[in-house]
Structures are given as structure tokens and as C-alpha cells.
Short mmCIF file of C-alpha atoms in Angstrom, two decimals:
data_model
loop_
_atom_site.label_atom_id
_atom_site.label_comp_id
_atom_site.label_asym_id
_atom_site.label_seq_id
_atom_site.Cartn_x
_atom_site.Cartn_y
_atom_site.Cartn_z
CA UNK A 171 13.19 41.30 -42.87
CA UNK A 172 14.06 39.95 -39.45
CA UNK A 173 12.91 36.43 -38.58
CA UNK A 174 9.58 36.45 -36.71
CA UNK A 175 7.82 33.98 -34.43
CA UNK A 176 4.02 33.63 -34.52
CA UNK A 177 2.39 32.94 -31.15
CA UNK A 178 -1.32 32.27 -30.54
CA UNK A 179 -2.43 32.76 -26.96
CA UNK A 180 -5.70 31.76 -25.31
CA UNK A 181 -6.49 34.76 -23.12
CA UNK A 182 -9.01 35.22 -20.37
CA UNK A 183 -9.58 38.49 -18.47
CA UNK A 184 -10.66 36.77 -15.23
CA UNK A 185 -11.94 33.49 -13.84
CA UNK A 186 -15.51 34.33 -14.92
CA UNK A 187 -14.79 35.74 -18.38
CA UNK A 188 -14.97 33.71 -21.57
CA UNK A 189 -11.61 32.91 -23.20
CA UNK A 190 -10.55 34.50 -26.51
CA UNK A 191 -7.56 33.98 -28.81
CA UNK A 192 -4.95 36.60 -29.72
CA UNK A 193 -2.09 36.25 -32.20
CA UNK A 194 1.28 37.92 -31.87
CA UNK A 195 4.19 38.27 -34.28
CA UNK A 196 7.38 38.55 -32.29
CA UNK A 197 11.01 39.06 -33.28
CA UNK A 198 12.98 35.80 -33.12
CA UNK A 199 15.71 35.61 -30.49
CA UNK A 200 18.40 32.98 -30.70
CA UNK A 201 18.04 30.32 -27.99
CA UNK A 202 14.92 31.92 -26.51
CA UNK A 203 12.21 30.09 -24.58
CA UNK A 204 8.44 30.64 -24.32
CA UNK A 205 8.94 32.90 -21.29
CA UNK A 206 11.18 35.16 -23.42
CA UNK A 207 8.33 35.46 -25.95
CA UNK A 208 5.90 36.40 -23.19
CA UNK A 209 8.38 39.01 -21.88
CA UNK A 210 8.59 40.45 -25.39
CA UNK A 211 4.77 40.79 -25.46
CA UNK A 212 4.90 42.51 -22.06
CA UNK A 213 7.46 44.96 -23.46
CA UNK A 214 5.34 45.71 -26.53
CA UNK A 215 1.73 44.42 -26.19
CA UNK A 216 0.58 44.70 -29.81
CA UNK A 217 -1.23 41.90 -31.68
CA UNK A 218 -0.24 40.68 -35.14
CA UNK A 219 -2.80 42.98 -36.77
CA UNK A 220 -1.19 45.98 -35.06
CA UNK A 221 -3.86 46.48 -32.38
CA UNK A 222 -2.62 47.51 -28.93
CA UNK A 223 -3.69 45.05 -26.23
CA UNK A 224 -2.96 44.35 -22.57
CA UNK A 225 0.18 42.49 -21.54
CA UNK A 226 -0.31 38.73 -21.18
CA UNK A 227 -0.24 37.54 -17.58
CA UNK A 228 1.65 34.32 -16.74
CA UNK A 229 3.31 32.66 -13.79
CA UNK A 230 6.97 31.75 -13.46
CA UNK A 231 9.72 31.77 -10.91
CA UNK A 232 12.89 29.69 -11.12
CA UNK A 233 13.33 29.47 -14.93
CA UNK A 234 15.20 26.16 -14.53
CA UNK A 235 12.37 23.64 -14.30
CA UNK A 236 12.47 23.09 -10.55
CA UNK A 237 9.67 25.31 -9.18
CA UNK A 238 6.64 24.10 -11.18
CA UNK A 239 5.05 27.55 -11.49
CA UNK A 240 5.16 28.02 -15.26
CA UNK A 241 3.09 24.98 -16.36
CA UNK A 242 0.99 25.72 -19.43
CA UNK A 243 -0.36 23.94 -22.50
CA UNK A 244 2.13 24.51 -25.30
CA UNK A 245 1.09 23.27 -28.75
CA UNK A 246 -1.59 21.17 -27.11
CA UNK A 247 0.64 19.43 -24.56
CA UNK A 248 1.16 20.35 -20.94
CA UNK A 249 4.74 21.26 -19.95
CA UNK A 250 6.92 23.90 -18.33
CA UNK A 251 7.25 27.08 -20.41
CA UNK A 252 10.76 27.81 -19.09
CA UNK A 253 12.17 24.64 -20.66
CA UNK A 254 10.12 25.01 -23.88
CA UNK A 255 12.69 26.38 -26.33
CA UNK A 256 11.30 28.24 -29.34
CA UNK A 257 13.69 26.43 -31.72
CA UNK A 258 12.39 23.03 -30.61
CA UNK A 259 8.67 23.85 -31.06
CA UNK A 260 6.47 23.63 -34.16
CA UNK A 261 5.25 27.03 -35.34
CA UNK A 262 2.93 28.85 -34.92
CA UNK A 263 3.23 28.28 -31.18
CA UNK A 264 -0.06 28.01 -29.26
CA UNK A 265 -0.19 28.78 -25.54
CA UNK A 266 -3.13 27.89 -23.31
CA UNK A 267 -3.60 27.95 -19.54
CA UNK A 268 -4.00 24.61 -17.71
CA UNK A 269 -7.59 23.43 -18.20
CA UNK A 270 -8.00 21.53 -14.93
CA UNK A 271 -7.36 24.48 -12.60
CA UNK A 272 -9.29 27.78 -12.37
CA UNK A 273 -7.78 30.52 -14.54
CA UNK A 274 -6.85 33.68 -12.62
CA UNK A 275 -5.95 35.61 -15.74
CA UNK A 276 -4.61 34.63 -19.19
CA UNK A 277 -2.01 31.88 -18.62
CA UNK A 278 -1.99 32.14 -14.82
CA UNK A 279 -3.96 29.49 -12.95
CA UNK A 280 -4.78 28.80 -9.32
CA UNK A 281 -3.19 25.49 -8.25
CA UNK A 282 -4.38 25.79 -4.63
CA UNK A 283 -6.41 22.55 -4.96
CA UNK A 284 -3.13 20.68 -5.45
CA UNK A 285 -1.65 22.05 -2.23
CA UNK A 286 -4.90 21.42 -0.33
CA UNK A 287 -4.70 17.79 -1.47
CA UNK A 288 -1.09 17.54 -0.26
CA UNK A 289 -2.41 18.71 3.12
CA UNK A 290 -5.20 16.11 3.05
CA UNK A 291 -2.70 13.25 2.71
CA UNK A 292 -0.29 14.84 5.24
CA UNK A 293 2.60 14.98 2.78
CA UNK A 294 5.15 15.97 5.40
CA UNK A 295 7.06 14.49 8.34
CA UNK A 296 5.79 15.69 11.71
CA UNK A 297 8.85 16.36 13.90
CA UNK A 298 7.65 19.16 16.18
CA UNK A 299 7.21 18.24 19.83
CA UNK A 300 7.64 19.58 23.34
CA UNK A 301 11.07 18.00 23.82
CA UNK A 302 13.94 17.09 21.48
CA UNK A 303 13.36 13.61 20.08
CA UNK A 304 17.00 13.12 19.12
CA UNK A 305 18.31 12.07 15.72
CA UNK A 306 15.95 10.04 13.57
CA UNK A 307 16.67 6.63 12.04
CA UNK A 308 18.89 6.59 8.97
CA UNK A 309 17.50 5.85 5.52
CA UNK A 310 19.06 2.87 3.76
CA UNK A 311 20.73 3.70 0.45
CA UNK A 312 18.58 1.15 -1.43
CA UNK A 313 15.50 3.26 -0.63
CA UNK A 314 17.20 6.64 -0.80
CA UNK A 315 18.33 6.03 -4.37
CA UNK A 316 14.76 5.93 -5.77
CA UNK A 317 13.00 7.99 -3.08
CA UNK A 318 15.19 10.93 -4.02
CA UNK A 319 13.53 10.96 -7.44
CA UNK A 320 10.12 11.42 -5.86
CA UNK A 321 11.43 14.30 -3.72
CA UNK A 322 12.10 16.16 -6.98
CA UNK A 323 8.35 16.60 -7.56
CA UNK A 324 7.70 20.33 -8.03
CA UNK A 325 3.88 20.25 -7.75
CA UNK A 326 3.60 21.63 -11.30
CA UNK A 327 0.26 19.90 -11.95
CA UNK A 328 1.27 18.43 -15.35
CA UNK A 329 0.29 14.90 -14.26
CA UNK A 330 -3.13 16.20 -13.20
CA UNK A 331 -3.66 18.17 -16.40
CA UNK A 332 -2.99 15.10 -18.56
CA UNK A 333 -5.00 12.69 -16.36
CA UNK A 334 -8.42 11.71 -17.77
CA UNK A 335 -9.63 11.01 -14.24
CA UNK A 336 -8.66 14.43 -12.84
CA UNK A 337 -11.62 16.71 -13.66
CA UNK A 338 -14.83 18.39 -12.45
CA UNK A 339 -16.74 15.09 -12.33
CA UNK A 340 -14.20 13.35 -10.10
CA UNK A 341 -12.45 14.27 -6.87
CA UNK A 342 -9.34 12.21 -7.80
CA UNK A 343 -6.25 13.93 -6.37
CA UNK A 344 -3.80 12.87 -9.06
CA UNK A 345 -0.48 11.07 -9.42
CA UNK A 346 1.78 13.63 -7.70
CA UNK A 347 -0.20 13.39 -4.46
CA UNK A 348 -0.04 9.59 -4.43
CA UNK A 349 3.70 9.67 -5.22
CA UNK A 350 4.31 12.01 -2.27
CA UNK A 351 2.53 9.56 0.05
CA UNK A 352 4.90 6.86 -1.21
CA UNK A 353 7.88 9.16 -0.57
CA UNK A 354 6.92 10.08 3.00
CA UNK A 355 5.83 6.53 3.83
CA UNK A 356 9.27 5.30 2.78
CA UNK A 357 11.18 7.82 4.85
CA UNK A 358 12.15 6.11 8.15
CA UNK A 359 10.67 8.93 10.27
CA UNK A 360 7.72 9.57 7.97
CA UNK A 361 6.94 5.86 8.04
CA UNK A 362 5.84 6.25 11.71
CA UNK A 363 2.69 8.03 10.45
CA UNK A 364 2.09 5.95 7.34
CA UNK A 365 -1.37 4.74 8.36
CA UNK A 366 -2.69 8.33 8.44
CA UNK A 367 -1.56 8.93 4.88
CA UNK A 368 -2.89 5.60 3.61
CA UNK A 369 -6.20 6.32 5.34
CA UNK A 370 -6.40 9.63 3.51
CA UNK A 371 -5.73 7.93 0.17
CA UNK A 372 -8.47 5.38 0.95
CA UNK A 373 -10.88 8.29 1.27
CA UNK A 374 -12.56 10.50 -1.34
CA UNK A 375 -10.33 11.33 -4.31
CA UNK A 376 -7.83 8.69 -3.25
CA UNK A 377 -6.01 5.97 -5.11
CA UNK A 378 -9.25 4.27 -6.25
CA UNK A 379 -9.77 7.10 -8.74
CA UNK A 380 -6.88 5.93 -10.94
CA UNK A 381 -7.81 4.08 -14.13
CA UNK A 382 -4.26 3.37 -15.33
CA UNK A 383 -4.28 5.60 -18.42
CA UNK A 384 -0.69 6.40 -17.38
CA UNK A 385 -0.53 9.80 -19.11
CA UNK A 386 0.89 11.20 -15.84
CA UNK A 387 4.28 9.55 -16.22
CA UNK A 388 4.45 10.42 -19.95
CA UNK A 389 4.06 14.17 -19.31
CA UNK A 390 5.96 14.48 -16.00
CA UNK A 391 8.73 17.07 -16.63
CA UNK A 392 10.84 15.50 -13.85
CA UNK A 393 10.38 11.95 -15.24
CA UNK A 394 9.19 10.68 -11.86
CA UNK A 395 8.26 6.97 -11.54
CA UNK A 396 4.57 7.86 -11.06
CA UNK A 397 3.13 4.63 -12.48
CA UNK A 398 5.20 2.45 -10.15
CA UNK A 399 4.40 4.77 -7.24
CA UNK A 400 0.65 4.46 -7.79
CA UNK A 401 0.93 0.66 -8.07
CA UNK A 402 3.11 0.43 -4.92
CA UNK A 403 0.62 2.60 -3.01
CA UNK A 404 -2.16 0.32 -4.32
CA UNK A 405 -0.35 -2.62 -2.73
CA UNK A 406 0.28 -0.80 0.57
CA UNK A 407 -3.33 0.40 0.74
CA UNK A 408 -4.81 -3.03 -0.04
CA UNK A 409 -2.79 -4.55 2.82
CA UNK A 410 -3.76 -1.61 5.06
CA UNK A 411 -7.45 -2.06 4.14
CA UNK A 412 -7.33 -5.81 4.80
CA UNK A 413 -5.76 -5.19 8.22
CA UNK A 414 -8.49 -2.67 9.00
CA UNK A 415 -11.20 -5.13 7.95
CA UNK A 416 -9.77 -8.19 9.68
CA UNK A 417 -7.99 -6.96 12.79
CA UNK A 418 -9.94 -3.87 13.87
CA UNK B 284 -18.94 6.11 4.16
CA UNK B 285 -15.52 7.75 4.08
CA UNK B 286 -13.90 4.78 2.37
CA UNK B 287 -16.92 3.81 0.23
CA UNK B 288 -15.33 4.77 -3.09
CA UNK B 289 -12.26 2.68 -2.29
CA UNK B 290 -14.17 -0.49 -1.39
CA UNK B 291 -16.55 -0.13 -4.34
CA UNK B 292 -13.61 0.23 -6.73
CA UNK B 293 -11.89 -2.83 -5.28
CA UNK B 294 -15.16 -4.77 -5.48
CA UNK B 295 -15.37 -3.64 -9.10
CA UNK B 296 -11.88 -5.04 -9.73
CA UNK B 297 -12.66 -8.31 -7.95
CA UNK B 298 -16.00 -8.78 -9.71
CA UNK B 299 -14.20 -8.11 -13.01
CA UNK B 300 -11.65 -10.80 -12.21
CA UNK B 301 -14.43 -13.24 -11.33
CA UNK B 302 -16.24 -12.42 -14.60
CA UNK B 303 -13.00 -13.06 -16.50
CA UNK B 304 -12.89 -16.56 -14.96
CA UNK B 305 -16.52 -17.09 -15.92
CA UNK B 306 -15.81 -15.91 -19.47
CA UNK B 307 -13.02 -18.50 -19.77
CA UNK B 308 -15.42 -21.20 -18.55
CA UNK B 309 -18.18 -19.99 -20.90
CA UNK B 310 -15.69 -20.02 -23.77
CA UNK B 311 -14.52 -23.52 -22.91
CA UNK B 312 -18.04 -24.98 -22.73
CA UNK B 313 -19.03 -23.26 -26.01
CA UNK B 314 -15.91 -24.58 -27.72
CA UNK B 315 -17.48 -28.07 -27.64
CA UNK B 316 -19.23 -26.84 -30.79
CA UNK B 317 -15.92 -27.07 -32.66
CA UNK B 318 -15.72 -30.77 -31.69
CA UNK B 319 -19.14 -31.57 -33.08
CA UNK B 320 -22.88 -31.48 -32.90
CA UNK B 321 -23.21 -34.22 -30.30
CA UNK B 322 -20.41 -32.95 -28.07
CA UNK B 323 -22.02 -29.52 -27.88
CA UNK B 324 -25.46 -30.95 -27.08
CA UNK B 325 -23.99 -33.06 -24.26
CA UNK B 326 -22.21 -30.00 -22.79
CA UNK B 327 -25.31 -27.81 -23.21
CA UNK B 328 -27.64 -30.30 -21.55
CA UNK B 329 -25.15 -30.73 -18.68
CA UNK B 330 -25.22 -26.95 -18.11
CA UNK B 331 -29.02 -26.79 -18.36
CA UNK B 332 -29.44 -29.58 -15.87
CA UNK B 333 -27.15 -28.09 -13.20
CA UNK B 334 -28.87 -28.07 -9.80
CA UNK B 335 -30.14 -24.70 -8.48
CA UNK B 336 -29.56 -23.22 -11.96
CA UNK B 337 -31.73 -20.11 -11.54
CA UNK B 338 -30.15 -19.39 -8.15
CA UNK B 339 -26.65 -19.76 -9.62
CA UNK B 340 -27.50 -17.64 -12.66
CA UNK B 341 -28.98 -14.77 -10.68
CA UNK B 342 -26.71 -14.67 -7.62
CA UNK B 343 -23.38 -15.92 -8.97
CA UNK B 344 -23.61 -14.31 -12.41
CA UNK B 345 -26.38 -11.70 -12.56
CA UNK B 346 -25.42 -9.80 -9.42
CA UNK B 347 -21.67 -9.47 -10.22
CA UNK B 348 -22.43 -8.51 -13.84
CA UNK B 349 -25.02 -5.91 -12.78
CA UNK B 350 -22.68 -4.45 -10.14
CA UNK B 351 -19.69 -4.40 -12.48
CA UNK B 352 -21.77 -2.75 -15.21
CA UNK B 353 -23.43 -0.13 -13.03
CA UNK B 354 -20.26 0.84 -11.15
CA UNK B 355 -18.44 0.77 -14.48
CA UNK B 356 -20.82 3.49 -15.64
CA UNK B 357 -19.92 5.55 -12.56
CA UNK B 358 -16.20 5.15 -13.37
CA UNK B 359 -16.87 6.04 -17.02
CA UNK B 360 -18.84 9.14 -15.97
CA UNK B 361 -15.92 10.33 -13.81
CA UNK B 362 -13.45 10.16 -16.70
CA UNK B 363 -12.87 12.71 -19.42
CA UNK B 364 -10.97 11.29 -22.37
CA UNK B 365 -8.15 13.36 -23.85
CA UNK B 366 -6.87 11.14 -26.66
CA UNK B 367 -6.61 13.99 -29.16
CA UNK B 368 -3.98 15.67 -26.99
CA UNK B 369 -2.33 12.69 -25.36
CA UNK B 370 -2.44 9.83 -27.87
CA UNK B 371 -0.26 7.47 -25.84
CA UNK B 372 -0.78 3.72 -26.05
CA UNK B 373 -2.13 3.33 -22.50
CA UNK B 374 -4.48 6.27 -23.00
CA UNK B 375 -5.85 4.43 -26.04
CA UNK B 376 -6.33 1.33 -23.90
CA UNK B 377 -8.16 3.43 -21.29
CA UNK B 378 -10.43 4.79 -24.05
CA UNK B 379 -11.06 1.33 -25.56
CA UNK B 380 -11.80 -0.10 -22.11
CA UNK B 381 -14.61 2.46 -21.77
CA UNK B 382 -15.93 1.84 -25.29
CA UNK B 383 -15.82 -1.96 -24.96
CA UNK B 384 -17.59 -1.61 -21.59
CA UNK B 385 -20.44 0.25 -23.28
CA UNK B 386 -20.61 -2.28 -26.12
CA UNK B 387 -20.73 -5.12 -23.57
CA UNK B 388 -23.48 -3.46 -21.57
CA UNK B 389 -25.73 -3.35 -24.66
CA UNK B 390 -24.60 -6.74 -25.96
CA UNK B 391 -25.17 -8.54 -22.66
CA UNK B 392 -28.77 -7.34 -22.48
CA UNK B 393 -29.40 -8.68 -26.02
CA UNK B 394 -27.35 -11.85 -25.37
CA UNK B 395 -29.03 -12.79 -22.08
CA UNK B 396 -32.48 -12.01 -23.49
CA UNK B 397 -31.90 -13.72 -26.84
CA UNK B 398 -30.13 -16.90 -25.79
CA UNK B 399 -31.54 -17.43 -22.30
CA UNK B 400 -34.69 -15.59 -21.21
CA UNK B 401 -36.64 -15.55 -24.49
CA UNK B 402 -36.00 -19.21 -25.18
CA UNK B 403 -36.85 -20.15 -21.59
CA UNK B 404 -40.19 -18.31 -21.87
CA UNK B 405 -40.90 -20.02 -25.18
CA UNK B 406 -39.99 -23.35 -23.58
CA UNK B 407 -37.28 -24.09 -26.16
CA UNK B 408 -34.21 -26.20 -25.43
CA UNK B 409 -30.98 -24.67 -26.63
CA UNK B 410 -28.99 -27.20 -28.62
CA UNK B 411 -26.70 -27.18 -31.64
CA UNK B 412 -29.61 -26.89 -34.10
CA UNK B 413 -31.09 -23.97 -32.12
CA UNK B 414 -27.79 -22.12 -32.41
CA UNK B 415 -27.58 -22.84 -36.15
CA UNK B 416 -31.09 -21.40 -36.63
CA UNK B 417 -30.24 -18.43 -34.38
CA UNK B 418 -27.12 -17.52 -36.35
CA UNK B 419 -28.88 -17.99 -39.70
CA UNK B 420 -29.82 -14.35 -39.10
CA UNK B 421 -26.70 -12.41 -40.18
CA UNK B 422 -27.53 -9.61 -37.74
CA UNK B 423 -27.18 -11.95 -34.75
CA UNK B 424 -23.90 -13.17 -36.21
CA UNK B 425 -22.46 -9.64 -36.54
CA UNK B 426 -23.75 -8.49 -33.14
CA UNK B 427 -22.35 -11.62 -31.46
CA UNK B 428 -18.97 -11.19 -33.19
CA UNK B 429 -18.86 -7.58 -31.93
CA UNK B 430 -19.80 -8.73 -28.45
CA UNK B 431 -17.02 -11.33 -28.54
CA UNK B 432 -14.51 -8.70 -29.65
CA UNK B 433 -15.56 -6.33 -26.86
CA UNK B 434 -15.65 -9.08 -24.22
CA UNK B 435 -12.19 -10.46 -25.11
CA UNK B 436 -10.65 -7.01 -25.09
CA UNK B 437 -12.39 -5.78 -21.95
CA UNK B 438 -11.48 -8.96 -20.05
CA UNK B 439 -7.83 -9.03 -21.17
CA UNK B 440 -7.17 -5.32 -20.66
CA UNK B 441 -9.18 -5.44 -17.44
CA UNK B 442 -6.91 -8.21 -16.18
CA UNK B 443 -3.89 -6.00 -16.87
CA UNK B 444 -5.44 -3.18 -14.81
CA UNK B 445 -6.60 -5.56 -12.09
CA UNK B 446 -3.01 -6.69 -11.51
CA UNK B 447 -1.94 -3.06 -10.99
CA UNK B 448 -4.90 -2.16 -8.76
CA UNK B 449 -4.16 -5.26 -6.70
CA UNK B 450 -0.58 -4.03 -6.29
CA UNK B 451 0.84 -7.16 -7.92
CA UNK B 452 2.48 -5.79 -11.08
CA UNK B 453 4.06 -2.59 -9.80
CA UNK B 454 7.22 -2.40 -11.91
CA UNK B 455 7.50 -1.04 -15.42
CA UNK B 456 9.04 -4.24 -16.79
CA UNK B 457 6.34 -6.40 -15.20
CA UNK B 458 3.61 -4.18 -16.63
CA UNK B 459 5.20 -4.34 -20.06
CA UNK B 460 5.50 -8.14 -20.07
CA UNK B 461 1.98 -8.52 -18.69
CA UNK B 462 0.79 -6.11 -21.39
CA UNK B 463 1.99 -8.61 -24.01
CA UNK B 464 0.56 -11.51 -22.03
CA UNK B 465 -2.85 -9.82 -21.81
CA UNK B 466 -2.61 -9.08 -25.54
CA UNK B 467 -2.19 -12.82 -26.05
CA UNK B 468 -5.21 -13.51 -23.79
CA UNK B 469 -7.21 -11.13 -25.98
CA UNK B 470 -6.01 -12.75 -29.21
CA UNK B 471 -6.58 -16.34 -28.10
CA UNK B 472 -9.95 -15.50 -26.53
CA UNK B 473 -11.20 -13.64 -29.58
CA UNK B 474 -9.99 -16.20 -32.13
CA UNK B 475 -11.27 -19.13 -30.10
CA UNK B 476 -14.73 -17.59 -29.67
CA UNK B 477 -14.91 -16.73 -33.37
CA UNK B 478 -13.98 -20.31 -34.34
CA UNK B 479 -16.78 -21.52 -32.07
CA UNK B 480 -19.17 -19.03 -33.67
CA UNK B 481 -18.18 -20.14 -37.16
CA UNK B 482 -18.99 -23.77 -36.38
CA UNK B 483 -22.66 -22.74 -35.95
CA UNK B 484 -22.76 -21.22 -39.44
CA UNK B 485 -24.21 -23.72 -41.91
#
């Protein structure tokens, strides 16, 4: 008999429906990842007890761990499903949607809250104007070398999923958002608007929500220096807050 | 208040740091018990005869403790532990910080009532003999030992977090070294307090 892979998937028909579990027995493919298993289910949506079912819905795009779309909970830990190789996982494999974002269907979640939070902290560099402003200041290599790391953030939401302070009871925005503020506040042009971003992180859901459990950095697929970023933003915000209190 | 959460959290950190300093002082004064009966009574009577004692106790100690405890509950309520899935060391520390906070909240009510308010109402003077009688009850001994454990941990781990929230220890290496240093603070604090406690057991 051909080698088989057992996969248990937490399925949910829509945001309002209750979740249920389904088990699949799939033919093993050499070097395959979790996405390949899900594609196999889409090709032949039959559960392990031979019952026909609907194809499992999931989200993915780049398949090389740079887009952040395919985050899911694999064997209880949040990660990207494209880089989760079947050979490297314990079996049976369990797949669950992220628990901190609303489920659209099955393994597909709505991460819009993450992008709304990036808007709240103005995680961009405003360069549009009515006349050309000329070339911006250059970024020194000593900053570029670590800031580049932060620019690799793919807004996958793993840091938020693993954070004990990111949940329904708290408006905390999460590590990725704070790290982006550090990135844009370091950029020589972005730095011109740093007070706006620090102000936003002083507000609801800002940096004060962090309790230093530091799961974010442990689960980050891009290995970003999230812990240092939060601490550096803490320092910048404390100085910013003192200036506001004393000199305003 | 748009920035209310931020200032409350920073005030929580600062009050925690202040309470750590008080705990060190409290520990130091209590440790006179390890020197001897007379030394402890001298230290205790000095503390009891401080000027404006009630004012100091309520405003300098009571208010920061009450604020730290109540806002600590708010912070606890906003967290959802996930140790079963993410059993990392720092996640354990986060969990234990919450648990020790709860233990302290209960212990401090018993501690302040038992060794301060009740005796003041009864008009008793707290001296070495009073403590010996108090700890003759094994329950008080166990509860106090638990309170000491929770207080030493909460203060030491809280100091570690305070340094990050203050933006002082931002680097990984610094946080690691300070993690060991705070572990030492916990160990020394706990052992020292226990030695003091033991000297009351006759």
C-alpha cells in the first residue's frame, strides 16, 4: 500500500458557524508541504471515512514565505503553511485557522485589523506633495544593516497569534506594528514624521499593552528582532512622553 | 484620555519599582531578627515610633500598593495565557507574574490585617515575642512563606520587565544578563526572608 498522510483540519463554514473537525488520509508526496496536502484535498474532497465533503478553503500566494498570507496553526503552533514540510512535521498533522482573527471560511481568516492598525500608526513615508522635494537624505549603513531586517516583515500575524496580550479583551496592536514604527522612525525621511507615529503608539492599543511574554520573536517566521524593537520604541516613547509633559 | 492607558501602565511600572525598593527596606529591617531578640525589638520600636506613621503608611505605601494591585488586575484581565501552545521560558515568566500577583493580592490583605491593623486595634505592640506567638500557628507560617515566595518572584521578575518598559535594557544580551541578575535578586530575597522567618520559630 502507498504511504499515506493523516491530516486533521478544523473547519468552519462561515464566520458565524461553529467549527468542526474533519480527518483526511492523503497519498504521501516526496518533499511536499502543507499547501500540497490542501491541494490534494481540493482535487479529491473525501474524508478518511470515505464521505464526500467540500474542498477546504485556505489562503496562500507566494509559496516562498515572503507574502504572509498562508499563516495557520500547524500542530498547535502558528507558522506559514508554505514552509511547513510534511516530512518535518509530527503526524497526524493538525491544521487550524488563526484564532485571533475572524475566520472567513475553514483556514482562511480576515487579517484586516492588522492593516487597519498599520494605518493607525502611519507605517509609511509620506512623500507626496505639490512640488518635487528633491532627493531625500541618505541612510547610514549602520542603521540600514538592521533596519533592513524589519522591512522584511510580511504582516503574517504570527506574532499577534502567539501574543497573550493580543485578544478580544485588549486592543493591543501587536509586535509587528510596533516594529514597523521603529523601521519608519529610523528611515531618514520617515524620521521627519516620527512624533505622529509615537503619538499613535501612546494611544489605545499601543506599546503599553506589551507584557514582555516575548512569544512574538519566538514564532516570527522572518526572525525579526521584535523584542529589541519593542524595547527601543519603549525608550523613544518614554522620551517623547516626557517632552510632551514638560515642554508642551 | 487618548493616552490614559499609556500613562497608567507607566505609573504601574513606576509604582512597582517603588514597591520593590520598599520590599528591600522591609526585608532589611526584618532581618534584624536573625541578629537577635533585642536587635529586632530596637528596629521594630524605631519603625513604630516614626513621625507621621499613619500618614506615611497610607499615602506612601497604601496608595501605591492599591494602585499597583488594581491596575495589575486590569492588565491580568487583558491577557489570555497560552502556555500549553507556546511553552517558552518568558511565557512561563509572564504566567508566573500573573499568578504571583494574585497570590500577593490575597496575602497582602491577610498580612496587613494580621500584623498591623488587628494588633493596632487590640492595642498590642509588635515585638519579637509577638512574632514568635504569631508564627506558633503553622498556618501563618505556611501562608507567610508563600507570600514571601510570591513577593520575591514578583519583585525580581517585575524589575526585569520594568527595565524593558523603561527602555533601558533593549538588547537581547542585556536582557539575558539581567534575567540572571533578577534571578539572583529572587533567590537572595527569598532565602533571606525565609531565614528571617525561621528565626521566629521557637
